[in-house]
Coordinates of C-alpha atoms (C1' of nucleotides) in Angstrom, one line a residue:
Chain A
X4 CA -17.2 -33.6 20.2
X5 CA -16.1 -31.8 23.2
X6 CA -18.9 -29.8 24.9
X7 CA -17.1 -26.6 24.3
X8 CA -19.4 -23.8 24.7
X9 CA -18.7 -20.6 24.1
X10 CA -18.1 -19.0 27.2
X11 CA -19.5 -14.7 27.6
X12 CA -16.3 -12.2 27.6
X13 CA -16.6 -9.1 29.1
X14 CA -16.4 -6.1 26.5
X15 CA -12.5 -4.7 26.6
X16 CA -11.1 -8.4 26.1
X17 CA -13.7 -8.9 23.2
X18 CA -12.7 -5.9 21.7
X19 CA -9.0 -7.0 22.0
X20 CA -9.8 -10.0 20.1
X21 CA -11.6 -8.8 17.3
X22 CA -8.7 -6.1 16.9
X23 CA -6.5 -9.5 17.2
X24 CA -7.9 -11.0 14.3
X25 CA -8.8 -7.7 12.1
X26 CA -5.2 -7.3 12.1
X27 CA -4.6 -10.2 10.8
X28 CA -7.4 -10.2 7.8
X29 CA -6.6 -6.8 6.8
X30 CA -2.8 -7.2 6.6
X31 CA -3.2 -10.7 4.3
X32 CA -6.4 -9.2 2.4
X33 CA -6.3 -5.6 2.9
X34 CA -9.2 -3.1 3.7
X35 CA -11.3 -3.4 1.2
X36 CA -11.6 -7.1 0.3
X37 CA -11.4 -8.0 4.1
X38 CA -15.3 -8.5 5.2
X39 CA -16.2 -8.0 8.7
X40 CA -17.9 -11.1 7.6
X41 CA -14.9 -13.1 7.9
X42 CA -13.5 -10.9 10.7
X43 CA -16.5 -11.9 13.3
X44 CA -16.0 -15.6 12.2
X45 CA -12.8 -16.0 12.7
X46 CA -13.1 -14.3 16.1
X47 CA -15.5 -16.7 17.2
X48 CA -18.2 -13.9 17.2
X49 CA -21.6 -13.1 15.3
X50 CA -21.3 -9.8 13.2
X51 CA -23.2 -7.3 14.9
X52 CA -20.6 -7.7 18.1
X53 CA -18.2 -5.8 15.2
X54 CA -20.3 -3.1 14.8
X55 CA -21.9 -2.7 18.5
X56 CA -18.3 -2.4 19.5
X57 CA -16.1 -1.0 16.7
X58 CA -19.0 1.3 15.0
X59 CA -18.4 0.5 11.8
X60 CA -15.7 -0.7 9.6
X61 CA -13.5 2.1 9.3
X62 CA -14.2 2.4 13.0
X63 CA -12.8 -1.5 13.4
X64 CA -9.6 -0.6 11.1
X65 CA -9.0 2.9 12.5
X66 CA -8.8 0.7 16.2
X67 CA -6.5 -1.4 14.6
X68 CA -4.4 1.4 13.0
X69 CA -3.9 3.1 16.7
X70 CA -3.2 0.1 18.4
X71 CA -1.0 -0.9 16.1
X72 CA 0.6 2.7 15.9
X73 CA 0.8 3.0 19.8
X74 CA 2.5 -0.2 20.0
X75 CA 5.2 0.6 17.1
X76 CA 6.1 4.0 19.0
X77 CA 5.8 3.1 22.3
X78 CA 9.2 0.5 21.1
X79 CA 10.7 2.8 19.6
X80 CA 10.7 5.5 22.3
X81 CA 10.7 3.1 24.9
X82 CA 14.3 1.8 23.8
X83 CA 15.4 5.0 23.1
X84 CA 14.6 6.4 26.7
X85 CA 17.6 6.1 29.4
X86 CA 19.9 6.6 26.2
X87 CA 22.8 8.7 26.8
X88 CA 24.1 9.9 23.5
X89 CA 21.5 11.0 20.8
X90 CA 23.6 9.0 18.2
X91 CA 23.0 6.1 20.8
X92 CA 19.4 6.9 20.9
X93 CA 18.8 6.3 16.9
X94 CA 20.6 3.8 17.0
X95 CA 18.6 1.8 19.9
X96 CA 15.5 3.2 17.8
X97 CA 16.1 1.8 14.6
X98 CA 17.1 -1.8 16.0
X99 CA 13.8 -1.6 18.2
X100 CA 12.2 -0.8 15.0
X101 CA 13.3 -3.7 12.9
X102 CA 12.3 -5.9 16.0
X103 CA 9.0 -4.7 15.9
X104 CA 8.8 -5.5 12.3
X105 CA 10.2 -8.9 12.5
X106 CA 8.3 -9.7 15.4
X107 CA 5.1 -8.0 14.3
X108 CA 4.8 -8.2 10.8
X109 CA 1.0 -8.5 10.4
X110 CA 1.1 -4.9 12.7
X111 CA 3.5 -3.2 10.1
X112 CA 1.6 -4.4 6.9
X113 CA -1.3 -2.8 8.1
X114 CA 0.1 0.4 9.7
X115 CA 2.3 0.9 6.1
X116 CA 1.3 -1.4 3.4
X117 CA -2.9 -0.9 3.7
X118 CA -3.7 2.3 4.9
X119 CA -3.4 4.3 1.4
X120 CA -6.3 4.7 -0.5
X121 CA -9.1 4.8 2.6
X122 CA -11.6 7.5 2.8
X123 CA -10.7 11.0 4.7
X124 CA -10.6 10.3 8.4
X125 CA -8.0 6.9 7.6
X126 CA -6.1 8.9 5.6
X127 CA -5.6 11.6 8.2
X128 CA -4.8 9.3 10.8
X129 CA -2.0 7.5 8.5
X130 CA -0.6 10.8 7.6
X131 CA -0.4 12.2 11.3
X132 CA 0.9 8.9 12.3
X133 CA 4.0 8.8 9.7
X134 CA 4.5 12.5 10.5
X135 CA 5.1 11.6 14.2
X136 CA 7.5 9.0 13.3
X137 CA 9.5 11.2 11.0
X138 CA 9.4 13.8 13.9
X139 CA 10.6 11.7 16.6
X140 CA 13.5 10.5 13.9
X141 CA 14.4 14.4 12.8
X142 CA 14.7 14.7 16.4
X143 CA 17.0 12.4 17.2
X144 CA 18.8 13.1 14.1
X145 CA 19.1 16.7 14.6
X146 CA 20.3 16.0 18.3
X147 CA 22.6 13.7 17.2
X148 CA 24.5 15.9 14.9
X149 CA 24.3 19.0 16.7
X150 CA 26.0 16.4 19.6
X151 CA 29.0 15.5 17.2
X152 CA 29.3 18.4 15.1
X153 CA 29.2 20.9 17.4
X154 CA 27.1 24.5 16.8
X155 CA 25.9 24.1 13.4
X156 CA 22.8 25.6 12.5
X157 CA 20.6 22.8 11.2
X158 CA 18.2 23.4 9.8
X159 CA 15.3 21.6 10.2
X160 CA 14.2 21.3 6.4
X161 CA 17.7 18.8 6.6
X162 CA 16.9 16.9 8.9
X163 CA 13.7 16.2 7.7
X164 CA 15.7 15.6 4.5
X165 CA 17.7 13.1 6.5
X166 CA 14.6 11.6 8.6
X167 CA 12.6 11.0 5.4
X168 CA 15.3 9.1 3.8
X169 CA 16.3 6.8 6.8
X170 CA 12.7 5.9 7.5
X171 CA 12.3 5.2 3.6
X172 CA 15.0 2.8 3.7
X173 CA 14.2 1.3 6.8
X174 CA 10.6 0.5 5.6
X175 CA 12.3 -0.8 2.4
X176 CA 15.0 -3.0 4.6
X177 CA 12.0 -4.7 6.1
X178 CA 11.3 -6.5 2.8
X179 CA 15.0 -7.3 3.2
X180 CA 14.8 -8.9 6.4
X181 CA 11.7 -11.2 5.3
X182 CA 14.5 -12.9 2.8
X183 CA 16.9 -12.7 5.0
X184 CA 15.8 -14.7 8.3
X185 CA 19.0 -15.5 9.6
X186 CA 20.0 -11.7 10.1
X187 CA 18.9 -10.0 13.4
X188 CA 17.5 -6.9 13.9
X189 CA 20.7 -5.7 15.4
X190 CA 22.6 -6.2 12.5
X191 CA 20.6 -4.6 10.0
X192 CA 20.5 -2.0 12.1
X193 CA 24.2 -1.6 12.0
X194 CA 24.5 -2.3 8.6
X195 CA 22.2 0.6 8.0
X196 CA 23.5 3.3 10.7
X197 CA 26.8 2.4 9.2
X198 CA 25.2 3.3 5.6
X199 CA 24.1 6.4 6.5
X200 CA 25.8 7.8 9.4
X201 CA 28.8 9.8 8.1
X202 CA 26.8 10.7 5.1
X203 CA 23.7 12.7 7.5
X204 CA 26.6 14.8 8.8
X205 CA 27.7 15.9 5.8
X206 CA 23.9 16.6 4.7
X207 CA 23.0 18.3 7.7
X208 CA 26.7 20.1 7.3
X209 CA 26.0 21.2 3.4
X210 CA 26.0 18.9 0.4
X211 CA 29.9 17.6 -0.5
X212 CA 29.7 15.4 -3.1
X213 CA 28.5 16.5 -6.4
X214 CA 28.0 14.8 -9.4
X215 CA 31.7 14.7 -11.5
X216 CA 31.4 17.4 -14.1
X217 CA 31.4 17.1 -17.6
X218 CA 30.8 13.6 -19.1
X219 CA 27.4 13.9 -20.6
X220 CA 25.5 13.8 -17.4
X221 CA 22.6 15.6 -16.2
X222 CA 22.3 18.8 -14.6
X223 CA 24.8 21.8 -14.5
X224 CA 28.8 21.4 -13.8
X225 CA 29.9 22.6 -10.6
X226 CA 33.2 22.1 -12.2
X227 CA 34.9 20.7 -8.8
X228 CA 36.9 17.7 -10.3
X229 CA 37.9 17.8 -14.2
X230 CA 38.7 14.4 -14.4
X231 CA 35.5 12.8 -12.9
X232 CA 37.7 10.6 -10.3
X233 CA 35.9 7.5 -9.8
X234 CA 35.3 7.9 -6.3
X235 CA 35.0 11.8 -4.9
X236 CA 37.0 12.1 -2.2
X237 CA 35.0 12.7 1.2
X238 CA 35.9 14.3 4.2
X239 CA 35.4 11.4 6.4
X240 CA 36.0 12.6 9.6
X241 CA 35.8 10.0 12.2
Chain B
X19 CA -19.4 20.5 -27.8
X20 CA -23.0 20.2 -28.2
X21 CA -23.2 18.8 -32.1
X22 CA -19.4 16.9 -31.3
X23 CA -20.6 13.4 -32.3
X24 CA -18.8 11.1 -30.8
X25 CA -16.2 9.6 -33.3
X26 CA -14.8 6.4 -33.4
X27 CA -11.3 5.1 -32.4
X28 CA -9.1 2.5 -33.5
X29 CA -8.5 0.0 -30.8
X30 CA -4.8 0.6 -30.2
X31 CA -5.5 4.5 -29.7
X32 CA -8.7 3.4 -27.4
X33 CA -6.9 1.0 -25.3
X34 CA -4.4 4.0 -24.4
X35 CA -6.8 6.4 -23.6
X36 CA -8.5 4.0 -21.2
X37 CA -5.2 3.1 -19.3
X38 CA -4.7 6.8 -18.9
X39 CA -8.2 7.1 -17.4
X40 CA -7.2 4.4 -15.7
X41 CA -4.0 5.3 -14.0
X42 CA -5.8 8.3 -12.9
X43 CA -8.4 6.5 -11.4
X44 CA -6.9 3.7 -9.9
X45 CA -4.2 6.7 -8.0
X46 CA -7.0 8.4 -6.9
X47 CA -8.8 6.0 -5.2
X48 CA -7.2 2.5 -5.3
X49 CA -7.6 -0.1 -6.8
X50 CA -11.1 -1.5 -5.3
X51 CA -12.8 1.8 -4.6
X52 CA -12.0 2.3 -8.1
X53 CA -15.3 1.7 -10.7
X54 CA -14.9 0.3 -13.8
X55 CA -17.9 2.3 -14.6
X56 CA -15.9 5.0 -13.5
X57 CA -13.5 4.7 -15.3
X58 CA -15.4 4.2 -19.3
X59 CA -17.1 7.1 -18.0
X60 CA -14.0 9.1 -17.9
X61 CA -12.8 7.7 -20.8
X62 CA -15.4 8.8 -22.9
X63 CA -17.3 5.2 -23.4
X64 CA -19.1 2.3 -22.2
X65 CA -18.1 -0.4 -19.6
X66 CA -18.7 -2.9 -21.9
X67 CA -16.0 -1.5 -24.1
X68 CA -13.5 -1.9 -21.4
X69 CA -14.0 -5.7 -20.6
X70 CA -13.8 -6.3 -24.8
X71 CA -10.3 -4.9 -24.6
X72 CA -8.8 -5.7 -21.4
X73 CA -10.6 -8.5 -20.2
X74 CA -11.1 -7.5 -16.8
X75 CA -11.0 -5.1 -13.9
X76 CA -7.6 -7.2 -12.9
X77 CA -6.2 -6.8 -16.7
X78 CA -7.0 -3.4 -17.0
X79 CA -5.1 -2.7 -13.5
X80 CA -2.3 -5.5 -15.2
X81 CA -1.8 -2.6 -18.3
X82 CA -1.8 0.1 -16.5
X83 CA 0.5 -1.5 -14.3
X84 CA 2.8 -2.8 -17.3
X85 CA 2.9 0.2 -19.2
X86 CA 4.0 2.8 -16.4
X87 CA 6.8 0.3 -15.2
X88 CA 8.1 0.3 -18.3
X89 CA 8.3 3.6 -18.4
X90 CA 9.9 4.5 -15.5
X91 CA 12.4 1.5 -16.2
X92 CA 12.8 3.4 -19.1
X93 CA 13.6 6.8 -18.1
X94 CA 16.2 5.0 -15.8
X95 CA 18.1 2.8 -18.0
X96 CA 17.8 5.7 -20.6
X97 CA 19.2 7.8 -18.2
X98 CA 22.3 5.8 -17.6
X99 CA 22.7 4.6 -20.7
X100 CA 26.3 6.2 -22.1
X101 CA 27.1 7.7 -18.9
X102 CA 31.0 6.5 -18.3
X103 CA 31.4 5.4 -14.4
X104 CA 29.0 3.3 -12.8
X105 CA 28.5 6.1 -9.9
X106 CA 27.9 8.6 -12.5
X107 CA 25.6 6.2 -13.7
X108 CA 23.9 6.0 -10.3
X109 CA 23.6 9.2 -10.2
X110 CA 21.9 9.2 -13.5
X111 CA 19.9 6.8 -12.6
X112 CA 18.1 8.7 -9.2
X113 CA 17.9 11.5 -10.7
X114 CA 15.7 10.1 -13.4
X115 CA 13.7 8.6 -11.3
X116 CA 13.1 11.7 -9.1
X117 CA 12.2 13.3 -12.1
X118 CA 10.2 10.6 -13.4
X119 CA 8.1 10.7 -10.0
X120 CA 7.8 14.6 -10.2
X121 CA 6.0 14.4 -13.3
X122 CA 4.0 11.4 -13.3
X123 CA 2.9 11.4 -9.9
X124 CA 0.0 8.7 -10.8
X125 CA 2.4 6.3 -12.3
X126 CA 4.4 6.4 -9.2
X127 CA 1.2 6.2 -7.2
X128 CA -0.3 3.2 -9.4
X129 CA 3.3 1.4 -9.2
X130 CA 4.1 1.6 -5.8
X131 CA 1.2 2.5 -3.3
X132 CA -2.2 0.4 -5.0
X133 CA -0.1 -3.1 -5.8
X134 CA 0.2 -4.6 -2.6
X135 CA -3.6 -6.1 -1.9
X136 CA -4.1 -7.8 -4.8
X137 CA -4.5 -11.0 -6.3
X138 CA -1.9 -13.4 -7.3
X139 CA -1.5 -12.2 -10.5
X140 CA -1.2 -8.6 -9.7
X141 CA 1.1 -8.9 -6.6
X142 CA 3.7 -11.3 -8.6
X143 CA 3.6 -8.4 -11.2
X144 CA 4.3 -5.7 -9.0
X145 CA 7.4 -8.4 -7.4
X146 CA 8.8 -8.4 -10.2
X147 CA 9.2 -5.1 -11.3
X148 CA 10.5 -4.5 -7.5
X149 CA 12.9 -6.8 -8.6
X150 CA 14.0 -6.0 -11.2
X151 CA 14.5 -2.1 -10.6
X152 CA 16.1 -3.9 -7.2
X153 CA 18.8 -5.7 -9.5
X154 CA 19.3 -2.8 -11.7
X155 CA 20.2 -0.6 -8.4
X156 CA 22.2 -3.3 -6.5
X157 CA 24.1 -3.6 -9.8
X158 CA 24.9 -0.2 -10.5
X159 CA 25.9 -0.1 -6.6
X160 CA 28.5 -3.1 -6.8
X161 CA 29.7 -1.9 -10.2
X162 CA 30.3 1.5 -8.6
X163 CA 31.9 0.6 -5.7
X164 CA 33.9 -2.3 -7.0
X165 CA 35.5 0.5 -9.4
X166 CA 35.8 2.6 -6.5
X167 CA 37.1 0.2 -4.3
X168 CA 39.1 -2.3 -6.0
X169 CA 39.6 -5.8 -6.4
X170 CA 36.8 -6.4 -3.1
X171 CA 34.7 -9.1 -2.7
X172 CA 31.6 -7.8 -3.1
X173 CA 29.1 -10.1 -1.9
X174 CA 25.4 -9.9 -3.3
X175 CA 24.0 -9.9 -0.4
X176 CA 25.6 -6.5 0.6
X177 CA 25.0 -4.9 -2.8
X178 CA 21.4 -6.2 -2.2
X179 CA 21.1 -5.0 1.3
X180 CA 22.3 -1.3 0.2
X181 CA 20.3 -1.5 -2.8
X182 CA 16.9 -1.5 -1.0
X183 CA 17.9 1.2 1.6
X184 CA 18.5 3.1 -1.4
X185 CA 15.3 2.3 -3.3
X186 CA 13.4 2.6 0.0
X187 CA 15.0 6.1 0.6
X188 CA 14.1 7.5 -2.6
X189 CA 10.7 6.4 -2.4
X190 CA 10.1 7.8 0.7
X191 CA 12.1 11.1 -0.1
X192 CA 9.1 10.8 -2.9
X193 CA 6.7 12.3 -0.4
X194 CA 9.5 14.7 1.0
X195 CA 9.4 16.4 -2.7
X196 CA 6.1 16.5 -2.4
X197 CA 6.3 18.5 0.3
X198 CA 9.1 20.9 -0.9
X199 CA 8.4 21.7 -4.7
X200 CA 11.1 24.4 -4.8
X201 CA 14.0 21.6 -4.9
X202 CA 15.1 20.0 -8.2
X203 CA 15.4 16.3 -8.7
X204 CA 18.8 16.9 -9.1
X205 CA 19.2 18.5 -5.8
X206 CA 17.7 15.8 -4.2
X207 CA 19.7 13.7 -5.9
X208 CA 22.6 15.3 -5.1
X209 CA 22.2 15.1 -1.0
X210 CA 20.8 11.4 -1.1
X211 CA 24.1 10.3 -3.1
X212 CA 25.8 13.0 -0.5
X213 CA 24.5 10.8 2.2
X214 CA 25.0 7.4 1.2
X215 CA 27.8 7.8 -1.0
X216 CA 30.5 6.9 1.8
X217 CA 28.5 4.7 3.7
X218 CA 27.7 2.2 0.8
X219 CA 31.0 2.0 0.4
X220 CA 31.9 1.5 4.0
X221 CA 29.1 -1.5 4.3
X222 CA 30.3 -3.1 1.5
X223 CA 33.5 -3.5 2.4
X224 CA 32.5 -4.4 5.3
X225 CA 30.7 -3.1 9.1
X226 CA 32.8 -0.2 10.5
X227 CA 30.3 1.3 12.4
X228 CA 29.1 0.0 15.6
X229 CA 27.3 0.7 18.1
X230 CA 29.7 1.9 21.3
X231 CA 30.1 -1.0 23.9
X232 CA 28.5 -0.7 27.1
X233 CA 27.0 2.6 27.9
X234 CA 23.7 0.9 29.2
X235 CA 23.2 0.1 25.3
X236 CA 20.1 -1.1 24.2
X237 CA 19.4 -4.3 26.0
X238 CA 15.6 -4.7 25.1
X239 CA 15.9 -8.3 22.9
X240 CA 15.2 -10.2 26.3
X241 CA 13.6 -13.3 24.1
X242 CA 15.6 -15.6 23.7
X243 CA 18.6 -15.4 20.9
X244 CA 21.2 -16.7 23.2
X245 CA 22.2 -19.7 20.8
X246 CA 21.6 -17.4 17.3
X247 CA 23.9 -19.5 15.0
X248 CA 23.8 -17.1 12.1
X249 CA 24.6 -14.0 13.3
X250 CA 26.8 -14.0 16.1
X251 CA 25.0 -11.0 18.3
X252 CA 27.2 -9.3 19.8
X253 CA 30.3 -8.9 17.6
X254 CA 30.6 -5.6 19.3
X255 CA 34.3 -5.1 18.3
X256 CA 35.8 -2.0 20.0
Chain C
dG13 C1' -33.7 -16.8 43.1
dA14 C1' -35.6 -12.7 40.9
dG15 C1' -34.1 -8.6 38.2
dT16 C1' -31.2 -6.3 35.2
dA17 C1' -27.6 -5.1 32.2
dA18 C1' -24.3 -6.9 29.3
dA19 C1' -23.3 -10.2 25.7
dT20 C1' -24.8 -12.4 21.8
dT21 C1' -27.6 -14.2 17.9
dT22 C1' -30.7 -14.9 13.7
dA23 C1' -32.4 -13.1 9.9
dC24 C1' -32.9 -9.6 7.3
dT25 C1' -32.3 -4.9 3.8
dG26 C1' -30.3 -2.0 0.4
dG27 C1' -26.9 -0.6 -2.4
dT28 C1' -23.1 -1.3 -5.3
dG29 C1' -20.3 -3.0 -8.7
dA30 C1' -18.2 -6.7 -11.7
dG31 C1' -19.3 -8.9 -15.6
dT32 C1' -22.4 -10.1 -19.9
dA33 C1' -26.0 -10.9 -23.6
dA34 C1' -27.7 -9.2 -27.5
dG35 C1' -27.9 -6.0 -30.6
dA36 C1' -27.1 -1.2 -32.9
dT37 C1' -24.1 1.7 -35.5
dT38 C1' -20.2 3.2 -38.1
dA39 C1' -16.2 2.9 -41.2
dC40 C1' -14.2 0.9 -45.1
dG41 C1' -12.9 -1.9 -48.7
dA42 C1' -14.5 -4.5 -53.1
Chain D
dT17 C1' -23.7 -0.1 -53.4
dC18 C1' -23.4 -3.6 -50.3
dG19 C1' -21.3 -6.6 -47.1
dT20 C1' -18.7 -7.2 -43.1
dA21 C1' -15.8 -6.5 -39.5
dA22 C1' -14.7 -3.4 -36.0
dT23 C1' -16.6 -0.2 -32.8
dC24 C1' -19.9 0.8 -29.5
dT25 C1' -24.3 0.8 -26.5
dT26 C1' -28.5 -0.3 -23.7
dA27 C1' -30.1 -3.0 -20.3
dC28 C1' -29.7 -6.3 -17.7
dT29 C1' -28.0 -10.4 -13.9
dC30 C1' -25.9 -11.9 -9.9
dA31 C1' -23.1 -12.0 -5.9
dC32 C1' -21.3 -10.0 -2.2
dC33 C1' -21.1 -7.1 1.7
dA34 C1' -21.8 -3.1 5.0
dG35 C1' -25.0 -2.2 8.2
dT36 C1' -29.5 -3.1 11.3
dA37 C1' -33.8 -4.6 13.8
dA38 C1' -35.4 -7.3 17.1
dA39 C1' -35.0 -10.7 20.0
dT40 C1' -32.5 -14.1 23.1
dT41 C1' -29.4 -15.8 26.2
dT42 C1' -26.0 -15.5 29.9
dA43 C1' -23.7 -13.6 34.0
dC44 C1' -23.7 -10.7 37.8
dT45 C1' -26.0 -8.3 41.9
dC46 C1' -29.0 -7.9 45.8

DNA sequence: GAGTAAATTTACTGGTGAGTAAGATTACGA
DNA sequence: TCGTAATCTTACTCACCAGTAAATTTACTC
């Protein structure tokens, strides 16, 4: 066959390419069943280069997680920066997001999908990774609203309300996208700021709708509209 | 305690016991970390006792999995069965399932976090019940708003679209409640229908939002879509 | 071309956990 | 009372996999 030989590569590449291909094996197997094993083989590498380089497993997948993590924020804030308007800025966020995904799926399986049930310090770094996400997304929420609606104290409790729900259905709208190939990130991002956009400044402005009184549904009756009108009538003020 | 002999149990009775180990178990740690051993421990029995009734580490997961989606598709069609208008019913149906989540925390855990690595078997399971709590949403959503809106050609697709923000949404507002346990599942309830409520209706009768023209927008999708047939990009009408 | 540090390998250990064989014990009806 | 079917246990096997010891080879420097 060809005389091939496997040429030396200095450490940092190495390391990228293991991370290259952990990626990979933990987002089709997850952690557990992944073995570093298969990891080393299919990087073209023995197994101790894993473990002289990455520590240990959870060393290897924590690599991978903050890569990974880096990467995903650095496109989000990266496409939100030079953004005038903060309603702009989420915007610009959210479509950079659902690029990300589309274009790096294997990246997003593993920050989301895989990093649950892992032992303390994984957990930890998971956690304080999402948390920096929802902040950066309560921030440009809370901007945003303050910037159309004026003086209103929001409180931050809403936006995190807000933040936790637009994140949620962004994650959720990435299963979406996998079905739907034809759509771009754009337009699911429009699709989905027009979902939500009115609706976060009535949150952040106090609740509006409530449920219709009366007809045998749950919770108390605010008593607002006898007749349960089919659609409550919204304050949409464009 | 000390002279308690250990009695015996039916197998029906057993079985149950064991999933409820089980779910425990399996949220705690996921499904690999998870021991069978473990697990008959908990339960009060021997390993072997476990593979007689449920075959496997995989069936046991399968029941636990089974039994707690049928619950909570329970308490949700339960909760909008004999409720009049589809967005009643909606609302019904959320609030349920935040109140489902509240209380069986495990059973959310076991459903939703611990079913993605799995194999074959497992991760069709778990497919399906996304599914099919997917259709149920998407079909209270173009119910709703086609009573709301009118004669509109609702297409699938949008109902779809808007029925996985939502599902994503209240999944993730899931950890948000986790974080507040002062607030009701009704309240949450209230401000994720508040927040959505106009803008589901807005999307599926078609994009209103968009994102303002020029304004150094966000240009970063460099890679090439220039010929995109699907979706033309920038239908950026003013 | 030595000399040296970095890159890389072969060949192991130890532990853990899924799954099972073979049999012991209890309830329960005829 | 006795049989028998269901319930339950002890005591294994076997494979897989994280992690390591010790050496071996390549590239780079002087």
């Amino acid at each position: 066959m060809s005389g091939e030989r496997r040429r030396r590569v200095p450490r940092r590449i190495r390391e990228q390419q293991i991370i290259d291909v952990a990626v990979q094996v933990f987002a089709r197997r997850g952690y557990h069943p992944a073995s570093v094993d298969e990891i080393a083989e299919l990087a073209g590498i023995s197994k101790p280069m894993v473990y002289l380089y990455l520590d240990s497993k959870e060393g290897l997948f924590l690599a991978c997680l903050r890569r990974e993590a880096e990467r995903l924020v650095a496109a989000f804030q990266g496409a939100a920066r030079d953004v005038r308007t903060p309603e702009l800025r989420l915007w610009a966020g959210l479509s950079a997001f659902f690029a990300f995904v589309a274009e790096h799926r294997d990246s997003w399986v593993v920050l989301h999908r895989q990093a649950s049930q892992l032992s303390e310090a994984i957990t930890a770094e998971v956690a304080q990774a999402r948390r920096a996400v929802m902040a950066e997304v309560a921030g440009l929420v809370r901007d945003g609203i303050g910037e159309a609606l004026g003086p209103v104290p929001v409180a931050d409790e809403e936006a995190d309300f807000v933040a936790h729900a637009l994140v949620g259905a962004a994650d959720s709208l990435t299963d979406w996208m996998e079905r739907h190939p034809g759509e771009s990130p754009e337009r699911v991002t429009r699709r989905l700021m027009n979902m939500v956009w009115v609706g976060m400044r009535n949150v952040l402005a106090g609740e509006i709708w409530t449920p219709p009184a009366g007809s045998g549904a749950p919770g108390p009756e605010p008593a607002g509209t006898p007749g349960a009108p089919a659609a409550p009538e919204h304050s949409v003020q464009e």
